[in-house]
Coordinates of C-alpha atoms in Angstrom, one line a residue:
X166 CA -113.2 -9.0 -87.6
X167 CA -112.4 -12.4 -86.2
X168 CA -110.3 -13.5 -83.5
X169 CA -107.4 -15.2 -85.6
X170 CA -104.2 -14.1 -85.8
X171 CA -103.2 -11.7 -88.3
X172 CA -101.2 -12.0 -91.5
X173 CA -98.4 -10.9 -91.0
X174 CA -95.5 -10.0 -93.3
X175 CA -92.2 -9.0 -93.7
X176 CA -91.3 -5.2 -94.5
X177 CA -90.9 -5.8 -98.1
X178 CA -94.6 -7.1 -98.3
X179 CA -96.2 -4.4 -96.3
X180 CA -93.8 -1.7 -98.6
X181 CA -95.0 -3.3 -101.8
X182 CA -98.6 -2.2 -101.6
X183 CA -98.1 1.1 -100.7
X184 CA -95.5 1.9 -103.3
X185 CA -97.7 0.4 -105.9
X186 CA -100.7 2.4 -104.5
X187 CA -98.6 5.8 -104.5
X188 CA -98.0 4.6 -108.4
X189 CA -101.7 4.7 -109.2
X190 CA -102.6 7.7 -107.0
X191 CA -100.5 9.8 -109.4
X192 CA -101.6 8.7 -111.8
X193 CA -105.3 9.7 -111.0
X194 CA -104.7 13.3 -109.2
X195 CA -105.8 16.3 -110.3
X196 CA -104.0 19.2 -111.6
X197 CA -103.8 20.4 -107.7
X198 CA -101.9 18.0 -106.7
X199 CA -104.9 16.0 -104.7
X200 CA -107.0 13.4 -106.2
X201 CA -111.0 14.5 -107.0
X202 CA -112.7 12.8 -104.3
X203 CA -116.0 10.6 -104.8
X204 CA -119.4 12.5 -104.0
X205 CA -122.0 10.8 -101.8
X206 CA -123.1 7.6 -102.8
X207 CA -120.9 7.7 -105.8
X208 CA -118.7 4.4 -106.4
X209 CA -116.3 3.6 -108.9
X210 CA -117.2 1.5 -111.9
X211 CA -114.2 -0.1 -113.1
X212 CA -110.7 -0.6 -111.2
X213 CA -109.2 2.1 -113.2
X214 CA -111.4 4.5 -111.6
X215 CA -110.4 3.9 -108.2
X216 CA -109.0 7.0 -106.5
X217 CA -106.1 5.8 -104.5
X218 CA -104.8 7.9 -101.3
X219 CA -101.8 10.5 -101.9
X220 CA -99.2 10.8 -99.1
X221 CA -101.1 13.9 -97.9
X222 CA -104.0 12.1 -98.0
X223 CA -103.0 9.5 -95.2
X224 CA -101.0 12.2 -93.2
X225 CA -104.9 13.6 -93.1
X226 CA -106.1 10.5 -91.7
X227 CA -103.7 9.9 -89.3
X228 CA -103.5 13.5 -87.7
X229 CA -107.5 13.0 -87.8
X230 CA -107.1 10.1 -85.5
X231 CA -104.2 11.7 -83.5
X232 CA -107.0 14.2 -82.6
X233 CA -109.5 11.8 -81.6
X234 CA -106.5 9.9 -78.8
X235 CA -106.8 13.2 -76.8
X236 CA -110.9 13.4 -76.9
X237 CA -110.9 9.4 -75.9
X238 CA -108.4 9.8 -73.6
X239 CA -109.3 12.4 -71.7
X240 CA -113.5 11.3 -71.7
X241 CA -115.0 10.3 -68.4
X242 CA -114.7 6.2 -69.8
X243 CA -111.1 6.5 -69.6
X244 CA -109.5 9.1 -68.0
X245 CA -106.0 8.0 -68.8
X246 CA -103.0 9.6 -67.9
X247 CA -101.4 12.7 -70.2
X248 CA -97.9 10.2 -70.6
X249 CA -100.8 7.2 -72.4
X250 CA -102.2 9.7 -74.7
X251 CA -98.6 10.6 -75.8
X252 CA -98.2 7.4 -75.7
X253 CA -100.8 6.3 -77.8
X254 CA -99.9 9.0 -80.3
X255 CA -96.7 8.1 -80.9
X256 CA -97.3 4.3 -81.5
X257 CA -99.8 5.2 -84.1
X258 CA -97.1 7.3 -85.6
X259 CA -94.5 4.7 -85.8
X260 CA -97.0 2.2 -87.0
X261 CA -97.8 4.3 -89.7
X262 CA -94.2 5.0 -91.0
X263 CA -93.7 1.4 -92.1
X264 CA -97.4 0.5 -93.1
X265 CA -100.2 2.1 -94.9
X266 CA -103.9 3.2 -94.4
X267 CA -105.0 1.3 -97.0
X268 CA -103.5 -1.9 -96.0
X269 CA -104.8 -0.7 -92.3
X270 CA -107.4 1.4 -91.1
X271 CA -106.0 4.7 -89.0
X272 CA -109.0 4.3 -86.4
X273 CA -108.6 -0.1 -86.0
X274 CA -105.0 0.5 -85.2
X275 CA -105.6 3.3 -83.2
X276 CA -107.9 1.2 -80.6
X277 CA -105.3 -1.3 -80.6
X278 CA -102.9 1.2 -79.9
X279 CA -104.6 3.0 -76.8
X280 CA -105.2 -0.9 -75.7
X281 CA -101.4 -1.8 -75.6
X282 CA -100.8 1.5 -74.1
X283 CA -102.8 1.0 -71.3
X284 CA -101.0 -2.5 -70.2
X285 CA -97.2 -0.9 -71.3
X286 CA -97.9 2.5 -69.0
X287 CA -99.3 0.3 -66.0
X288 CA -102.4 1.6 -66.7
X289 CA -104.1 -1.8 -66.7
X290 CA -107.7 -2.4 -67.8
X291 CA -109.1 -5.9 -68.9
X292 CA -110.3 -6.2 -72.1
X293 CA -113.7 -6.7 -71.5
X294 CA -113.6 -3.4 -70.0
X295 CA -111.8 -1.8 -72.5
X296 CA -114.0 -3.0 -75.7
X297 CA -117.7 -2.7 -73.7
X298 CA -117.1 1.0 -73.4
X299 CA -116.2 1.8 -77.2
X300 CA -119.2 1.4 -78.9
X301 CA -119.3 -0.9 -82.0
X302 CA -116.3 -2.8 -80.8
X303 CA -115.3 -6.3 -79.8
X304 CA -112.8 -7.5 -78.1
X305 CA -111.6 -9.6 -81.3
X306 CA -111.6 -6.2 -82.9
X307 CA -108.6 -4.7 -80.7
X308 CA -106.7 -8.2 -79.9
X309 CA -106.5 -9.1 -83.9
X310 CA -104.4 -6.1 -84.5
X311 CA -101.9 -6.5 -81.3
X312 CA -98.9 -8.6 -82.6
X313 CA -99.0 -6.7 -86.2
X314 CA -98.7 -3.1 -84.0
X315 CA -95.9 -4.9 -82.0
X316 CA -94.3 -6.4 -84.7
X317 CA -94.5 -3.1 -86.5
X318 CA -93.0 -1.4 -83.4
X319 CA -90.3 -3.8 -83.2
X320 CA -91.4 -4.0 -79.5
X321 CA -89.7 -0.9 -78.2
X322 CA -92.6 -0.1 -75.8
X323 CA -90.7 3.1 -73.9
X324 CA -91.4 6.0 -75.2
X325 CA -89.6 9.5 -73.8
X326 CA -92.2 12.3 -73.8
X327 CA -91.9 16.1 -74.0
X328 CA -93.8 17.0 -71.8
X329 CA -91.4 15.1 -68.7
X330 CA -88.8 16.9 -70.1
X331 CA -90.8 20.3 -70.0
X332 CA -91.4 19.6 -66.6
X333 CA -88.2 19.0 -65.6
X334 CA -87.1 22.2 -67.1
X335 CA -89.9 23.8 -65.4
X336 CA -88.0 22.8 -61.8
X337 CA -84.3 23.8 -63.3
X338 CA -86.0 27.2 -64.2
X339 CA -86.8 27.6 -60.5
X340 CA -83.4 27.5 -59.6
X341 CA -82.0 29.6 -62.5
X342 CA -79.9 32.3 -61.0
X343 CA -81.9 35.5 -61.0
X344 CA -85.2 34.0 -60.5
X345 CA -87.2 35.6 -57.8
X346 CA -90.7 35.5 -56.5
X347 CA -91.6 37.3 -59.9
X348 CA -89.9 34.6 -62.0
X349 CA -91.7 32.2 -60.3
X350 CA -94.7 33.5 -60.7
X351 CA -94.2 34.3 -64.6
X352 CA -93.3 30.5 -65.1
X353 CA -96.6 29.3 -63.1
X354 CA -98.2 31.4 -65.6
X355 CA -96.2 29.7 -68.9
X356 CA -96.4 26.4 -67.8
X357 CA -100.2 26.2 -69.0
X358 CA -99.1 27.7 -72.4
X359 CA -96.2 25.1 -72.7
X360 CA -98.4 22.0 -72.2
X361 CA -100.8 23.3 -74.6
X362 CA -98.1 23.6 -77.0
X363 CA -96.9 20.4 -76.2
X364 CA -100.6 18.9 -77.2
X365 CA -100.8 20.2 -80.4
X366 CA -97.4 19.2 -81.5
X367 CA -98.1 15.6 -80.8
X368 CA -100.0 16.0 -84.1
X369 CA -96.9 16.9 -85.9
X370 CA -93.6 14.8 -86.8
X371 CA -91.7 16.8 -84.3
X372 CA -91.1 13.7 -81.8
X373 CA -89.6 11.8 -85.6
X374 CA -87.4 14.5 -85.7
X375 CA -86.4 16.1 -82.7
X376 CA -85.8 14.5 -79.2
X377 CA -87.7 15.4 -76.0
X378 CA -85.7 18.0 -74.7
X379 CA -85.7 20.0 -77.9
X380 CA -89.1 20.0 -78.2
X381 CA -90.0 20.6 -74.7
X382 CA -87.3 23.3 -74.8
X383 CA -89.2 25.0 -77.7
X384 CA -92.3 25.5 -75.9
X385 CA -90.9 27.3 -73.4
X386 CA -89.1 29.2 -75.7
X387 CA -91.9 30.7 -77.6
X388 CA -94.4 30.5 -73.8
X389 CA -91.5 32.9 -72.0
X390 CA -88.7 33.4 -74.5
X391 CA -86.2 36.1 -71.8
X392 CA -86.2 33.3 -68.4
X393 CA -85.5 30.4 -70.9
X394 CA -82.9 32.2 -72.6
X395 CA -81.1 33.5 -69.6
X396 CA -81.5 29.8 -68.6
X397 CA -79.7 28.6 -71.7
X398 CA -77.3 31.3 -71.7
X399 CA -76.7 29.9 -68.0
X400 CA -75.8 26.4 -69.3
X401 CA -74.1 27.2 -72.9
X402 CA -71.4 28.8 -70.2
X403 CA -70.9 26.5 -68.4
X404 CA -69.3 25.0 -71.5
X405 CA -66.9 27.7 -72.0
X406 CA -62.8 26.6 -71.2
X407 CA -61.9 28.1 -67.7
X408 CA -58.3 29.8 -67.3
X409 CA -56.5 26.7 -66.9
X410 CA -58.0 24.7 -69.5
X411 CA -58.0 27.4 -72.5
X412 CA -56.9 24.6 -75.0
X413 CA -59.9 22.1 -74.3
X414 CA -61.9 22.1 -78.0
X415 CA -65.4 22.7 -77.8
X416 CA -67.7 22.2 -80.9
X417 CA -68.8 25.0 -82.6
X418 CA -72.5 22.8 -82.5
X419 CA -72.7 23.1 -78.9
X420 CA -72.6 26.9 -78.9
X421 CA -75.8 29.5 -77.8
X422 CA -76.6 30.5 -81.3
X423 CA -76.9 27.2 -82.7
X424 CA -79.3 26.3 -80.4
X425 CA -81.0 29.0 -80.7
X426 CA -81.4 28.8 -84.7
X427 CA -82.7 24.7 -83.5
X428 CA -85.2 26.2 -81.3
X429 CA -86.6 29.0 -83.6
X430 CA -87.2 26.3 -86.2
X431 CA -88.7 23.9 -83.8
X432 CA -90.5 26.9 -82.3
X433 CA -92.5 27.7 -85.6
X434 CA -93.3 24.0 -86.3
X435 CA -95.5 24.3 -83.0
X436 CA -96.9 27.4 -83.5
X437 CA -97.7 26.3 -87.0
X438 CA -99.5 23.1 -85.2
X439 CA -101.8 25.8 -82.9
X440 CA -103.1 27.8 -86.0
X441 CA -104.1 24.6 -88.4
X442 CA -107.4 23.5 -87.5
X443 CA -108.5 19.9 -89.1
X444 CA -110.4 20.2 -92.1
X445 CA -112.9 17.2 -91.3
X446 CA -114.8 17.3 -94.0
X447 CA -111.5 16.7 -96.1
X448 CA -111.2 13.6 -93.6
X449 CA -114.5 12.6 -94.6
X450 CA -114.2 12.6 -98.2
X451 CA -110.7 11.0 -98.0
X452 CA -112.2 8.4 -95.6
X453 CA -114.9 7.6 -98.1
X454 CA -112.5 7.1 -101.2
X455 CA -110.7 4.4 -98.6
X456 CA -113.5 2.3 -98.7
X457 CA -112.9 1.5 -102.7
X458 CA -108.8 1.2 -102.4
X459 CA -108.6 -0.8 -99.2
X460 CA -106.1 -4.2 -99.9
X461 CA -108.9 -6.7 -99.6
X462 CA -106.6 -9.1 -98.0
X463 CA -106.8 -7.3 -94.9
X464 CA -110.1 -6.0 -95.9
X465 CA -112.7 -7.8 -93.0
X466 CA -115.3 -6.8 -95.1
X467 CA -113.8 -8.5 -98.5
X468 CA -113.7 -12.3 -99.5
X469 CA -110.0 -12.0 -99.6
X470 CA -109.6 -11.5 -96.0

């Protein structure tokens, strides 16, 4: 990939391809729902035989390369901080709900990602650094993509984590009423069990859908369901009307059992996350079909490009 700047478009134009895509991929499914994929070595003939990716297909590819932030993160070359590996995450994320992977490849955009993570958590490393310990990479490679993954992102950098807002609740729990050595000894021992949780649900679409709190509230409602509940019971009171102010309205929303049906719901979407491993040889196969259905105008291997 050269150095020059990248095409960019307006949302229409990066919509357009994908919803004409999504067209021909149903088009060309199986009866299950998922189109046949290509064996090894097999390439398709004629345009019509070209399997393009499903929406489950790209959710596949993406999670794939969620997994692969945390492994490159957390290897001896980097070392980065937990908050750019969420970071990382969730820029790929929002890249990827306005764009698609056949228009740009999950891992390209994942480098690029990590990159402008790095520089946006002050976690600053040159780029000559960056690219010489990512084998097969230039530094062309990562700065090509920058301004399309910014414009994308409508350059809202800051990004609130769960897992500051676990550990903040970690603290209040300390001070919970009722919470003696014992307590404080059972939440040293579920704070391991919350940050796990917390790392698998970056794979999920819980940060699209739920803010930080909720989610980091949810881990430690399934890591020690009775000290987190007597904690929220703690607060939900404090919304209740004293003696002198029995006419102040408070929304039924803002109640203990709502929040507790939220957090239930959230609760299973993370435990859901723990128990499904990545089928990577369903990655592989969708990765291979990519090759043939790739938009050659951002295609560095296509004349096109």
């Amino acid at each position: 990939m050269g150095a020059a700047h990248p095409d960019i478009r307006s949302d229409s134009d990066i919509r357009s391809p994908f919803q004409r895509n999504r067209t021909s991929a149903s088009t060309s499914a199986s009866a299950g729902g998922y189109p046949l994929a290509l064996a090894a070595g097999d390439e398709p003939t004629k345009p019509s035989q070209i399997e393009y990716l499903t929406f489950q297909d790209e959710l596949e590819l993406v999670t794939f390369q969620l997994s692969k932030i945390s492994q490159l993160c957390r290897a001896l070359i980097f070392n980065f901080s937990e908050t750019v590996e969420a970071t990382v995450m969730s820029y790929l994320k929002c890249f990827y709900l306005r764009n698609t992977c056949m228009d740009s490849h999950p891992e390209n955009i994942m480098l690029t990602c990590l990159f402008l993570a790095t520089k946006t958590e002050n976690t600053l490393i040159s780029i000559d650094s960056f690219a010489s310990r990512i084998p097969k990479t230039t530094n062309g490679d990562v700065l090509a993509l920058e301004f399309l993954v910014t414009q994308l992102l409508k350059f809202q950098f800051k990004v609130h984590h769960a897992h500051l807002a676990a550990r903040g609740i970690y603290l209040d729990l300390q001070a919970c009423p009722g919470v003696g050595p014992l307590g404080l000894e059972q939440l040293s021992q579920a704070w391991p069990e919350v940050c796990a949780l917390l790392r698998t649900g970056r794979l999920t679409d819980a940060e699209l859908l739920w803010t930080p709190s909720q989610i980091a509230c949810a881990a430690w409602w399934v890591a020690d369901r009775m000290v987190t509940k007597a904690w929220l019971k703690a607060k939900a009171d404090r919304l209740q009307p004293s003696s002198n102010q029995s006419s102040t309205y408070i929304p039924s929303s803002l109640g203990f059992d709502p929040l507790t049906q939220y957090l239930q719901t959230l609760s299973e979407l993370l435990i859901q996350a723990q128990r499904k491993p990545i089928d990577k040889d369903r990655v592989t196969a969708v990765d291979r079909r990519l090759r043939f259905c790739r938009n050659p105008e951002k295609d560095p291997n296509s004349a096109l490009f």
